[in-house]
Tab-separated table of C-alpha atoms in Angstrom:
chain	number	residue	atom	x	y	z
A	1	UNK	CA	50.838	121.393	-38.006
A	2	UNK	CA	54.107	119.505	-38.477
A	3	UNK	CA	54.098	115.800	-37.795
A	4	UNK	CA	56.314	114.759	-34.912
A	5	UNK	CA	59.220	112.389	-35.337
A	6	UNK	CA	60.753	110.255	-32.629
A	7	UNK	CA	63.332	111.744	-30.273
A	8	UNK	CA	65.934	109.296	-31.551
A	9	UNK	CA	65.235	110.228	-35.174
A	10	UNK	CA	65.311	113.905	-34.334
A	11	UNK	CA	68.684	113.557	-32.611
A	12	UNK	CA	70.020	111.633	-35.592
A	13	UNK	CA	68.856	114.366	-37.920
A	14	UNK	CA	70.470	117.068	-35.796
A	15	UNK	CA	73.694	115.125	-35.684
A	16	UNK	CA	73.750	114.526	-39.430
A	17	UNK	CA	72.899	118.182	-40.102
A	18	UNK	CA	75.723	119.328	-37.862
A	19	UNK	CA	78.195	116.977	-39.518
A	20	UNK	CA	76.972	117.353	-43.108
A	21	UNK	CA	79.308	118.919	-45.570
A	22	UNK	CA	80.225	118.734	-49.218
A	23	UNK	CA	77.934	119.107	-52.170
A	24	UNK	CA	74.683	117.960	-53.713
A	25	UNK	CA	74.060	117.749	-57.457
A	26	UNK	CA	70.408	118.126	-58.485
A	27	UNK	CA	68.909	117.504	-61.934
A	28	UNK	CA	65.660	119.480	-61.976
A	29	UNK	CA	62.966	121.091	-64.071
A	30	UNK	CA	63.324	124.743	-65.067
A	31	UNK	CA	61.892	127.311	-62.608
A	32	UNK	CA	60.662	124.726	-60.130
A	33	UNK	CA	62.343	125.392	-56.783
A	34	UNK	CA	62.785	128.720	-54.976
A	35	UNK	CA	66.373	129.801	-54.445
A	36	UNK	CA	65.454	130.859	-50.905
A	37	UNK	CA	64.631	127.240	-50.065
A	38	UNK	CA	67.936	126.037	-51.500
A	39	UNK	CA	69.722	128.684	-49.423
A	40	UNK	CA	67.828	127.551	-46.328
A	41	UNK	CA	68.929	123.962	-46.905
A	42	UNK	CA	72.561	125.042	-47.247
A	43	UNK	CA	72.336	127.208	-44.118
A	44	UNK	CA	70.920	124.304	-42.097
A	45	UNK	CA	73.265	121.596	-43.367
A	46	UNK	CA	76.359	123.198	-44.841
A	47	UNK	CA	75.717	121.292	-48.083
A	48	UNK	CA	76.281	123.344	-51.232
A	49	UNK	CA	73.739	122.663	-53.959
A	50	UNK	CA	74.299	122.703	-57.714
A	51	UNK	CA	71.246	122.539	-59.978
A	52	UNK	CA	71.155	121.704	-63.685
A	53	UNK	CA	67.832	121.858	-65.520
A	54	UNK	CA	65.933	120.030	-68.247
A	55	UNK	CA	62.639	120.740	-70.029
A	56	UNK	CA	61.043	117.302	-70.402
A	57	UNK	CA	61.046	113.870	-68.828
A	58	UNK	CA	62.314	112.432	-72.091
A	59	UNK	CA	65.312	114.761	-72.316
A	60	UNK	CA	66.209	114.028	-68.686
A	61	UNK	CA	66.124	110.289	-69.330
A	62	UNK	CA	68.173	110.624	-72.513
A	63	UNK	CA	70.830	112.697	-70.736
A	64	UNK	CA	71.191	110.201	-67.910
A	65	UNK	CA	71.415	107.306	-70.345
A	66	UNK	CA	74.015	109.190	-72.375
A	67	UNK	CA	76.440	109.266	-69.472
A	68	UNK	CA	75.169	111.663	-66.820
A	69	UNK	CA	74.032	108.895	-64.483
A	70	UNK	CA	76.600	108.965	-61.705
A	71	UNK	CA	77.042	112.727	-61.998
A	72	UNK	CA	73.796	113.673	-60.240
A	73	UNK	CA	72.429	112.715	-56.838
A	74	UNK	CA	68.722	113.328	-57.367
A	75	UNK	CA	66.366	114.086	-60.240
A	76	UNK	CA	62.688	115.056	-60.393
A	77	UNK	CA	60.808	112.802	-62.857
A	78	UNK	CA	57.069	112.420	-63.294
A	79	UNK	CA	55.204	109.359	-62.080
A	80	UNK	CA	55.470	107.295	-65.265
A	81	UNK	CA	59.160	108.134	-65.646
A	82	UNK	CA	59.931	106.894	-62.126
A	83	UNK	CA	58.671	103.487	-63.229
A	84	UNK	CA	60.729	103.579	-66.431
A	85	UNK	CA	63.873	104.610	-64.556
A	86	UNK	CA	63.379	101.907	-61.931
A	87	UNK	CA	62.921	99.229	-64.586
A	88	UNK	CA	66.107	100.485	-66.268
A	89	UNK	CA	68.102	100.100	-63.041
A	90	UNK	CA	68.723	103.847	-62.706
A	91	UNK	CA	67.429	104.310	-59.147
A	92	UNK	CA	68.853	103.578	-55.725
A	93	UNK	CA	66.700	102.750	-52.700
A	94	UNK	CA	66.536	104.069	-49.149
A	95	UNK	CA	65.059	102.701	-45.937
A	96	UNK	CA	62.372	104.199	-43.725
A	97	UNK	CA	65.009	104.630	-41.033
A	98	UNK	CA	67.073	106.786	-43.389
A	99	UNK	CA	64.035	108.930	-44.225
A	100	UNK	CA	62.356	109.797	-40.888
A	101	UNK	CA	59.981	112.316	-42.504
A	102	UNK	CA	58.485	109.635	-44.744
A	103	UNK	CA	55.251	109.580	-42.666
A	104	UNK	CA	54.683	113.219	-43.700
A	105	UNK	CA	53.755	112.042	-47.188
A	106	UNK	CA	50.014	112.446	-47.819
A	107	UNK	CA	48.337	108.999	-47.666
A	108	UNK	CA	47.251	108.964	-51.322
A	109	UNK	CA	50.845	109.479	-52.450
A	110	UNK	CA	52.551	106.995	-50.114
A	111	UNK	CA	51.869	103.609	-51.697
A	112	UNK	CA	51.873	104.432	-55.400
A	113	UNK	CA	52.046	101.984	-58.330
A	114	UNK	CA	55.218	103.526	-59.750
A	115	UNK	CA	57.108	103.193	-56.427
A	116	UNK	CA	55.184	100.950	-54.002
A	117	UNK	CA	55.801	101.986	-50.412
A	118	UNK	CA	58.196	104.742	-51.525
A	119	UNK	CA	61.667	103.198	-51.462
A	120	UNK	CA	63.281	105.230	-54.265
A	121	UNK	CA	61.277	108.445	-54.436
A	122	UNK	CA	59.353	111.054	-52.481
A	123	UNK	CA	56.503	113.233	-53.813
A	124	UNK	CA	57.473	116.730	-54.890
A	125	UNK	CA	54.466	118.446	-56.493
A	126	UNK	CA	51.474	117.315	-58.481
A	127	UNK	CA	49.280	119.072	-60.987
A	128	UNK	CA	47.717	118.996	-64.421
A	129	UNK	CA	48.570	119.734	-68.029
A	130	UNK	CA	45.997	121.276	-70.344
A	131	UNK	CA	45.947	124.616	-72.156
A	132	UNK	CA	45.372	128.302	-71.478
A	133	UNK	CA	44.028	131.074	-73.680
A	134	UNK	CA	44.593	134.821	-73.693
A	135	UNK	CA	41.095	136.197	-73.164
A	136	UNK	CA	42.113	139.500	-74.710
A	137	UNK	CA	42.597	137.701	-78.015
A	138	UNK	CA	39.915	135.028	-77.914
A	139	UNK	CA	36.639	135.213	-75.971
A	140	UNK	CA	34.988	132.079	-77.346
A	141	UNK	CA	34.399	128.649	-75.844
A	142	UNK	CA	37.530	126.948	-74.466
A	143	UNK	CA	35.930	123.762	-73.153
A	144	UNK	CA	37.481	121.499	-75.796
A	145	UNK	CA	40.986	120.427	-76.753
A	146	UNK	CA	39.931	121.459	-80.245
A	147	UNK	CA	41.212	124.914	-79.287
A	148	UNK	CA	44.707	123.414	-79.702
A	149	UNK	CA	44.122	120.685	-82.282
A	150	UNK	CA	41.542	122.409	-84.530
A	151	UNK	CA	41.880	126.031	-83.438
A	152	UNK	CA	39.543	128.920	-84.223
A	153	UNK	CA	40.759	131.482	-86.741
A	154	UNK	CA	41.681	134.017	-84.033
A	155	UNK	CA	44.260	131.637	-82.565
A	156	UNK	CA	45.798	130.111	-85.671
A	157	UNK	CA	49.515	130.734	-85.847
A	158	UNK	CA	49.531	131.942	-82.235
A	159	UNK	CA	49.717	128.647	-80.329
A	160	UNK	CA	52.601	127.243	-78.290
A	161	UNK	CA	52.724	123.486	-77.751
A	162	UNK	CA	54.770	121.770	-75.059
A	163	UNK	CA	57.953	120.168	-76.331
A	164	UNK	CA	56.946	117.029	-74.453
A	165	UNK	CA	56.155	113.867	-76.379
A	166	UNK	CA	54.234	112.233	-73.577
A	167	UNK	CA	51.843	115.087	-72.868
A	168	UNK	CA	51.222	116.100	-76.470
A	169	UNK	CA	50.360	112.543	-77.501
A	170	UNK	CA	48.139	111.947	-74.470
A	171	UNK	CA	46.189	115.161	-75.031
A	172	UNK	CA	45.880	114.293	-78.715
A	173	UNK	CA	44.589	110.833	-77.821
A	174	UNK	CA	42.057	112.306	-75.404
A	175	UNK	CA	40.848	114.669	-78.132
A	176	UNK	CA	40.288	111.749	-80.520
A	177	UNK	CA	38.839	109.528	-77.813
A	178	UNK	CA	41.393	106.754	-78.259
A	179	UNK	CA	43.269	104.945	-75.479
A	180	UNK	CA	46.851	105.499	-74.450
A	181	UNK	CA	49.232	102.786	-75.627
A	182	UNK	CA	46.897	101.835	-78.461
A	183	UNK	CA	48.121	99.151	-80.840
A	184	UNK	CA	45.313	99.772	-83.322
A	185	UNK	CA	46.993	100.946	-86.529
A	186	UNK	CA	43.944	102.934	-87.644
A	187	UNK	CA	43.869	104.806	-84.330
A	188	UNK	CA	47.576	105.525	-84.468
A	189	UNK	CA	47.305	106.713	-88.069
A	190	UNK	CA	44.434	109.016	-87.113
A	191	UNK	CA	46.466	110.442	-84.237
A	192	UNK	CA	49.496	111.050	-86.437
A	193	UNK	CA	47.446	112.696	-89.177
A	194	UNK	CA	45.529	114.898	-86.744
A	195	UNK	CA	48.724	116.163	-85.135
A	196	UNK	CA	50.432	116.928	-88.440
A	197	UNK	CA	47.339	118.822	-89.618
A	198	UNK	CA	47.199	120.768	-86.355
A	199	UNK	CA	50.894	121.658	-86.464
A	200	UNK	CA	50.357	124.145	-89.307
A	201	UNK	CA	48.410	126.310	-86.828
A	202	UNK	CA	51.084	126.224	-84.120
A	203	UNK	CA	53.727	128.907	-83.714
A	204	UNK	CA	56.198	127.097	-81.487
A	205	UNK	CA	57.177	124.112	-79.371
A	206	UNK	CA	58.368	125.056	-75.897
A	207	UNK	CA	58.017	123.689	-72.382
A	208	UNK	CA	60.166	125.874	-70.160
A	209	UNK	CA	58.986	128.939	-72.153
A	210	UNK	CA	55.279	128.031	-71.995
A	211	UNK	CA	54.569	130.690	-69.380
A	212	UNK	CA	56.817	133.365	-70.826
A	213	UNK	CA	55.256	133.333	-74.298
A	214	UNK	CA	51.806	133.773	-72.762
A	215	UNK	CA	53.009	136.689	-70.636
A	216	UNK	CA	54.844	138.383	-73.524
A	217	UNK	CA	51.975	137.892	-75.956
A	218	UNK	CA	54.079	135.839	-78.356
A	219	UNK	CA	51.433	133.137	-77.957
A	220	UNK	CA	47.702	133.691	-77.551
A	221	UNK	CA	47.049	130.100	-76.504
A	222	UNK	CA	49.106	127.112	-75.569
A	223	UNK	CA	49.495	123.811	-73.807
A	224	UNK	CA	50.665	124.613	-70.330
A	225	UNK	CA	51.119	123.230	-66.838
A	226	UNK	CA	48.515	124.536	-64.400
A	227	UNK	CA	51.168	126.141	-62.200
A	228	UNK	CA	52.680	127.981	-65.173
A	229	UNK	CA	49.206	129.281	-66.037
A	230	UNK	CA	48.738	130.553	-62.473
A	231	UNK	CA	52.138	132.248	-62.590
A	232	UNK	CA	51.305	133.827	-65.952
A	233	UNK	CA	48.152	135.328	-64.407
A	234	UNK	CA	50.172	136.569	-61.441
A	235	UNK	CA	52.526	138.284	-63.879
A	236	UNK	CA	49.659	140.139	-65.536
A	237	UNK	CA	48.650	137.929	-68.454
A	238	UNK	CA	44.921	137.815	-69.177
A	239	UNK	CA	44.852	134.025	-69.373
A	240	UNK	CA	42.259	131.411	-68.501
A	241	UNK	CA	43.172	127.771	-67.899
A	242	UNK	CA	40.898	125.118	-69.353
A	243	UNK	CA	39.772	121.800	-67.929
A	244	UNK	CA	38.512	120.340	-71.243
A	245	UNK	CA	35.519	118.067	-71.599
A	246	UNK	CA	37.732	115.399	-73.180
A	247	UNK	CA	39.966	115.302	-70.105
A	248	UNK	CA	43.448	116.484	-69.181
A	249	UNK	CA	46.776	115.062	-68.026
A	250	UNK	CA	47.504	114.516	-64.342
A	251	UNK	CA	51.026	114.046	-63.044
A	252	UNK	CA	52.998	113.697	-59.851
A	253	UNK	CA	56.603	114.873	-59.930
A	254	UNK	CA	58.909	113.042	-57.551
A	255	UNK	CA	62.413	113.444	-56.194
A	256	UNK	CA	64.305	110.216	-56.882
A	257	UNK	CA	67.546	108.913	-55.440
A	258	UNK	CA	69.743	108.133	-58.442
A	259	UNK	CA	71.923	105.070	-58.763
A	260	UNK	CA	75.610	105.768	-58.151
A	261	UNK	CA	74.794	109.144	-56.574
A	262	UNK	CA	78.177	110.704	-55.712
A	263	UNK	CA	76.715	112.264	-52.543
A	264	UNK	CA	74.142	109.695	-51.428
A	265	UNK	CA	73.933	110.765	-47.774
A	266	UNK	CA	73.472	114.421	-48.777
A	267	UNK	CA	70.792	113.401	-51.253
A	268	UNK	CA	68.809	111.654	-48.525
A	269	UNK	CA	69.233	114.671	-46.238
A	270	UNK	CA	67.839	116.882	-49.016
A	271	UNK	CA	64.891	114.591	-49.710
A	272	UNK	CA	64.051	114.424	-46.006
A	273	UNK	CA	64.268	118.240	-45.850
A	274	UNK	CA	61.714	118.531	-48.662
A	275	UNK	CA	59.258	116.403	-46.671
A	276	UNK	CA	58.998	119.042	-43.939
A	277	UNK	CA	55.551	120.662	-44.436
A	278	UNK	CA	56.921	124.211	-44.281
A	279	UNK	CA	59.532	123.426	-46.926
A	280	UNK	CA	57.064	121.580	-49.157
A	281	UNK	CA	54.721	124.570	-48.902
A	282	UNK	CA	57.543	126.893	-49.956
A	283	UNK	CA	57.821	124.925	-53.198
A	284	UNK	CA	54.055	125.103	-53.723
A	285	UNK	CA	53.944	128.855	-53.083
A	286	UNK	CA	56.700	129.331	-55.637
A	287	UNK	CA	55.659	126.822	-58.305
A	288	UNK	CA	51.854	127.199	-57.876
A	289	UNK	CA	51.080	123.470	-58.005
A	290	UNK	CA	49.946	121.163	-55.158
A	291	UNK	CA	52.111	119.444	-52.563
A	292	UNK	CA	52.186	115.724	-51.872
A	293	UNK	CA	52.967	116.363	-48.205
A	294	UNK	CA	50.431	116.518	-45.370
A	295	UNK	CA	50.299	119.570	-43.112
A	296	UNK	CA	51.245	122.225	-45.674
A	297	UNK	CA	47.981	124.171	-45.502
A	298	UNK	CA	48.954	126.655	-42.739
A	299	UNK	CA	51.983	127.682	-44.785
A	300	UNK	CA	50.243	128.211	-48.147
A	301	UNK	CA	49.624	131.621	-49.684
A	302	UNK	CA	45.934	132.444	-50.119
A	303	UNK	CA	46.397	133.061	-53.855
A	304	UNK	CA	47.769	129.548	-54.306
A	305	UNK	CA	45.147	127.918	-52.112
A	306	UNK	CA	42.284	129.509	-54.076
A	307	UNK	CA	43.692	129.642	-57.631
A	308	UNK	CA	41.309	128.419	-60.366
A	309	UNK	CA	44.111	126.317	-61.804
A	310	UNK	CA	44.264	124.288	-58.567
A	311	UNK	CA	40.499	124.142	-58.069
A	312	UNK	CA	38.741	122.560	-61.083
A	313	UNK	CA	35.062	123.497	-61.437
A	314	UNK	CA	32.375	121.008	-60.481
A	315	UNK	CA	31.680	118.473	-63.199
A	316	UNK	CA	35.185	118.605	-64.641
A	317	UNK	CA	36.099	115.521	-66.669
A	318	UNK	CA	38.662	113.567	-64.638
A	319	UNK	CA	42.293	113.771	-65.623
A	320	UNK	CA	44.425	110.792	-66.567
A	321	UNK	CA	47.913	109.756	-65.558
A	322	UNK	CA	50.384	108.636	-68.208
A	323	UNK	CA	50.596	104.917	-68.867
A	324	UNK	CA	53.850	103.112	-69.555
A	325	UNK	CA	53.588	101.360	-72.921
A	326	UNK	CA	55.408	98.152	-73.738
A	327	UNK	CA	58.589	98.553	-75.750
A	328	UNK	CA	57.111	97.718	-79.169
A	329	UNK	CA	54.125	100.016	-78.686
A	330	UNK	CA	56.342	102.819	-77.432
A	331	UNK	CA	58.331	102.637	-80.666
A	332	UNK	CA	55.137	103.411	-82.594
A	333	UNK	CA	54.504	106.515	-80.483
A	334	UNK	CA	58.146	107.543	-80.800
A	335	UNK	CA	57.748	107.407	-84.590
A	336	UNK	CA	54.649	109.618	-84.440
A	337	UNK	CA	56.545	112.185	-82.361
A	338	UNK	CA	59.648	112.138	-84.550
A	339	UNK	CA	57.497	112.696	-87.635
A	340	UNK	CA	55.645	115.553	-85.921
A	341	UNK	CA	58.878	117.315	-84.979
A	342	UNK	CA	60.374	117.174	-88.512
């Protein structure tokens, strides 16, 4: 059931919706918002939406730093990237009065370390990153990240890996049992050597194609977001998503208000719109992840509510969120990634 907002806030929203006009420029992940929801927003507000896409948090950050900050109103970074962007002075803030649907945020996602009290961001979707396997190709055990980093013969040369530095290095660290943001040179050397050795068994790097290559059969296994795995199954791929014994990556994607947004008022209207439970559920039904908004359950499709990707089995090793390394340590991880991508 939708949360109620005050009469005054409701009247303000109606007034702003009636008066809203112009455009909104969104910087977003590939295949991550239903066009029907964008059309609904435009129909309700008169605001025309333009969406450009990116395939990793790192590429989004690089683009904004290279001159696109000031061209977009909102972006959709992961939890750790919100913190990095805030520290870099790339985010604007809003007040609770400007965002009357703020109380709709689920309690666990309201006061978060990367944006305490939510003054620059709202939750979008959250999920996990692990790997999936085509069960028509490989029927063996998939309980370990070794399927990706030391693959069985049946999968060698048939693996897609996300083109995402953060997630690849975290999963590799989990596989080796070493901490994130390690400064131990032996641990970092072991991570670099393991990844280079594993690369010979990989067919491709691709994030926005991670689902498509599983559906087409171009990959028989691959790192993948849990929602992409669910969508691959829905499109007929015989895939199974793994929650490995070593652990997996957890993330929360967030809509952030960018500094120097050319359409700030429209951006806030859009963010507030996404906090309506019915609208948040529309994103979940499309993207197959999990909403950070309370009250979405009555609007969720049964297939999404019960998907194995969104319901880890009992005893699953907990996932981990990305940590933000200090600048010197991050340079070491950047070097590992650059060497891997040669």
